[in-house]
Amino acid sequence: TLAIALGIVESQQRQTAITHDREQTTVNINGDSGHVHQNSQFVLDAAMKLLAASGADEQTAINVATMLERAKTDPETSLLLRRLKGQDALTALSKDTTDQQFAKQLVQTVQEMEMTERLFKDPTRAVEEMKKDGMVAPDKIKMYEKNPQALQESTLQSLYFTFVTAAAAGGYL
């Protein structure tokens, strides 16, 4: 699942091009892209739904949709989804939250993952900033100062869990 969370960086670099099975298909969010591969069609459909519900820009919608596509095929995420589905809390969340709120949560979570990636380009500064903002448990500060990568991984895993939970409850996964 961490690989999927880290994969968002790759999706940023792809802009609106999606490569699948060595075949590159340019996907225009308005749907006028000509031939669209089946998995690319999932990304396009999800991106259009996100655009409509969240007001996100095209690239952010593509990034979220690409992450949804990857989550659908990840074995660890599949296991997590099986554990989540049927839980009372997920059912309640599904009933109490609008489509627009789910879409906005997905967009916000992916943006937070992207910010985390940018912040950890300077690991020492990242730990200091997160510590200053109260985002690091006091009993873990020394460990994360010695190993900033562990804080980055923990943060991305937490964000990914939030993403998957919102996607499952919102009917995206």
Coordinates of C-alpha atoms in Angstrom, one line a residue:
T1 CA 0.0 0.0 0.0
L2 CA 2.9 2.4 0.6
A3 CA 4.0 1.8 -3.0
I4 CA 0.6 3.0 -4.1
A5 CA 0.9 6.1 -1.9
L6 CA 4.3 6.8 -3.3
G7 CA 3.0 6.2 -6.8
I8 CA 1.2 9.5 -6.7
V9 CA 4.4 11.3 -7.5
E10 CA 4.6 9.3 -10.7
S11 CA 1.1 10.2 -11.6
Q12 CA 1.9 13.9 -11.2
Q13 CA 4.7 13.4 -13.8
R14 CA 2.4 11.7 -16.3
Q15 CA 0.1 14.7 -16.6
T16 CA -2.8 13.6 -18.7
A17 CA -1.0 10.6 -20.3
I18 CA -1.7 7.1 -19.0
T19 CA 0.5 4.3 -20.1
H20 CA -0.8 0.7 -20.0
D21 CA 0.8 -2.4 -21.5
R22 CA 3.3 -0.3 -23.4
E23 CA 0.5 1.5 -25.1
Q24 CA 0.2 5.1 -24.4
T25 CA -3.2 6.7 -24.7
T26 CA -3.7 10.4 -24.1
V27 CA -6.8 11.0 -22.0
N28 CA -8.5 14.3 -22.2
I29 CA -10.8 14.9 -19.3
N30 CA -13.5 16.1 -21.6
G31 CA -13.7 12.6 -23.1
D32 CA -12.6 13.5 -26.6
S33 CA -9.4 11.4 -26.6
G34 CA -10.2 8.9 -29.3
H35 CA -9.3 5.3 -28.3
V36 CA -9.3 4.9 -24.6
H37 CA -7.9 1.7 -23.0
Q38 CA -10.3 -0.1 -20.6
N39 CA -8.2 0.9 -17.5
S40 CA -7.8 4.4 -18.8
Q41 CA -11.6 4.5 -19.2
F42 CA -11.9 3.8 -15.5
V43 CA -9.5 6.7 -14.7
L44 CA -11.4 9.0 -17.1
D45 CA -14.8 8.1 -15.6
A46 CA -13.5 8.5 -12.0
A47 CA -11.8 11.8 -12.9
M48 CA -15.0 13.2 -14.5
K49 CA -17.0 12.1 -11.4
L50 CA -14.5 13.8 -9.1
L51 CA -14.4 17.0 -11.2
A52 CA -18.2 17.2 -11.0
A53 CA -18.4 16.5 -7.3
S54 CA -15.4 18.3 -5.9
G55 CA -14.6 21.1 -8.2
A56 CA -11.0 19.9 -8.4
D57 CA -8.8 20.9 -11.4
E58 CA -8.3 18.4 -14.1
Q59 CA -4.8 17.3 -13.1
T60 CA -5.8 16.7 -9.5
A61 CA -8.8 14.7 -10.6
I62 CA -6.5 12.6 -12.8
N63 CA -4.1 12.0 -9.9
V64 CA -7.0 10.9 -7.6
A65 CA -8.5 8.7 -10.3
T66 CA -5.1 7.1 -11.1
M67 CA -4.6 6.3 -7.4
L68 CA -8.1 4.8 -7.3
E69 CA -7.2 2.6 -10.3
R70 CA -4.0 1.4 -8.6
A71 CA -5.8 0.8 -5.3
K72 CA -8.3 -1.5 -7.1
T73 CA -5.5 -3.8 -8.3
D74 CA -3.3 -3.8 -5.1
P75 CA -3.6 -7.1 -3.2
E76 CA -3.0 -5.5 0.2
T77 CA -5.6 -2.9 -0.5
S78 CA -8.1 -5.6 -1.5
L79 CA -7.5 -7.3 1.8
L80 CA -8.0 -3.9 3.6
L81 CA -11.3 -3.4 1.7
R82 CA -12.6 -6.8 2.6
R83 CA -12.0 -6.0 6.3
L84 CA -13.6 -2.5 6.0
K85 CA -16.7 -3.5 4.1
G86 CA -19.5 -4.5 6.3
Q87 CA -18.2 -2.6 9.3
D88 CA -20.9 -0.5 11.0
A89 CA -18.6 2.6 11.0
L90 CA -18.1 2.4 7.2
T91 CA -21.8 1.9 6.6
A92 CA -22.7 4.9 8.8
L93 CA -20.1 7.0 7.1
S94 CA -21.6 6.0 3.7
K95 CA -25.0 7.1 4.9
D96 CA -24.0 10.3 6.6
T97 CA -21.7 11.7 3.9
T98 CA -22.6 13.2 0.6
D99 CA -20.9 12.3 -2.7
Q100 CA -19.4 15.8 -2.8
Q101 CA -17.9 15.4 0.6
F102 CA -16.3 12.1 -0.4
A103 CA -14.9 13.6 -3.5
K104 CA -13.5 16.5 -1.6
Q105 CA -11.9 14.1 1.0
L106 CA -10.2 12.1 -1.8
V107 CA -8.9 15.2 -3.4
Q108 CA -7.7 16.7 -0.1
T109 CA -6.0 13.4 0.9
V110 CA -4.1 13.1 -2.3
Q111 CA -3.0 16.8 -2.0
E112 CA -1.8 16.0 1.5
M113 CA 0.2 13.1 0.1
E114 CA 1.7 15.3 -2.5
M115 CA 2.6 17.9 0.1
T116 CA 4.2 15.2 2.3
E117 CA 6.4 14.1 -0.6
R118 CA 7.5 17.7 -1.2
L119 CA 8.1 18.3 2.5
F120 CA 10.3 15.2 2.9
K121 CA 12.7 16.3 0.1
D122 CA 14.4 17.9 3.1
P123 CA 13.9 15.1 5.8
T124 CA 15.4 17.0 8.7
R125 CA 13.2 20.1 8.0
A126 CA 10.2 17.9 7.6
V127 CA 10.6 16.3 11.0
E128 CA 11.1 19.8 12.6
E129 CA 8.0 21.2 10.8
M130 CA 5.8 18.3 11.8
K131 CA 7.1 18.4 15.3
K132 CA 6.4 22.1 15.5
D133 CA 2.9 21.6 14.3
G134 CA 2.2 18.9 16.9
M135 CA 2.0 16.2 14.3
V136 CA 4.6 13.9 16.0
A137 CA 3.8 12.0 19.1
P138 CA 6.2 13.2 21.9
D139 CA 7.4 9.6 22.6
K140 CA 8.4 9.1 18.9
I141 CA 10.3 12.4 18.3
K142 CA 13.7 10.9 18.9
M143 CA 13.0 7.9 16.7
Y144 CA 11.9 10.1 13.8
E145 CA 14.8 12.5 14.2
K146 CA 17.1 9.6 13.7
N147 CA 15.0 8.1 10.9
P148 CA 12.9 10.7 9.1
Q149 CA 11.9 8.1 6.4
A150 CA 9.9 6.2 9.1
L151 CA 7.9 9.4 9.7
Q152 CA 7.3 9.9 6.0
E153 CA 6.2 6.3 5.6
S154 CA 3.9 6.4 8.7
T155 CA 2.4 9.7 7.4
L156 CA 1.8 8.3 3.9
Q157 CA 0.3 5.1 5.3
S158 CA -2.1 7.0 7.5
L159 CA -3.1 9.2 4.5
Y160 CA -3.5 6.1 2.3
F161 CA -5.8 4.5 4.9
T162 CA -7.9 7.7 4.9
F163 CA -8.0 7.6 1.1
V164 CA -9.1 4.0 0.9
T165 CA -11.7 4.4 3.6
A166 CA -13.2 7.4 2.0
A167 CA -13.1 5.7 -1.5
A168 CA -14.8 2.6 -0.1
A169 CA -17.4 4.4 1.8
G170 CA -18.1 6.8 -1.2
G171 CA -18.5 3.9 -3.6
Y172 CA -15.3 4.6 -5.6
L173 CA -13.8 1.2 -4.6

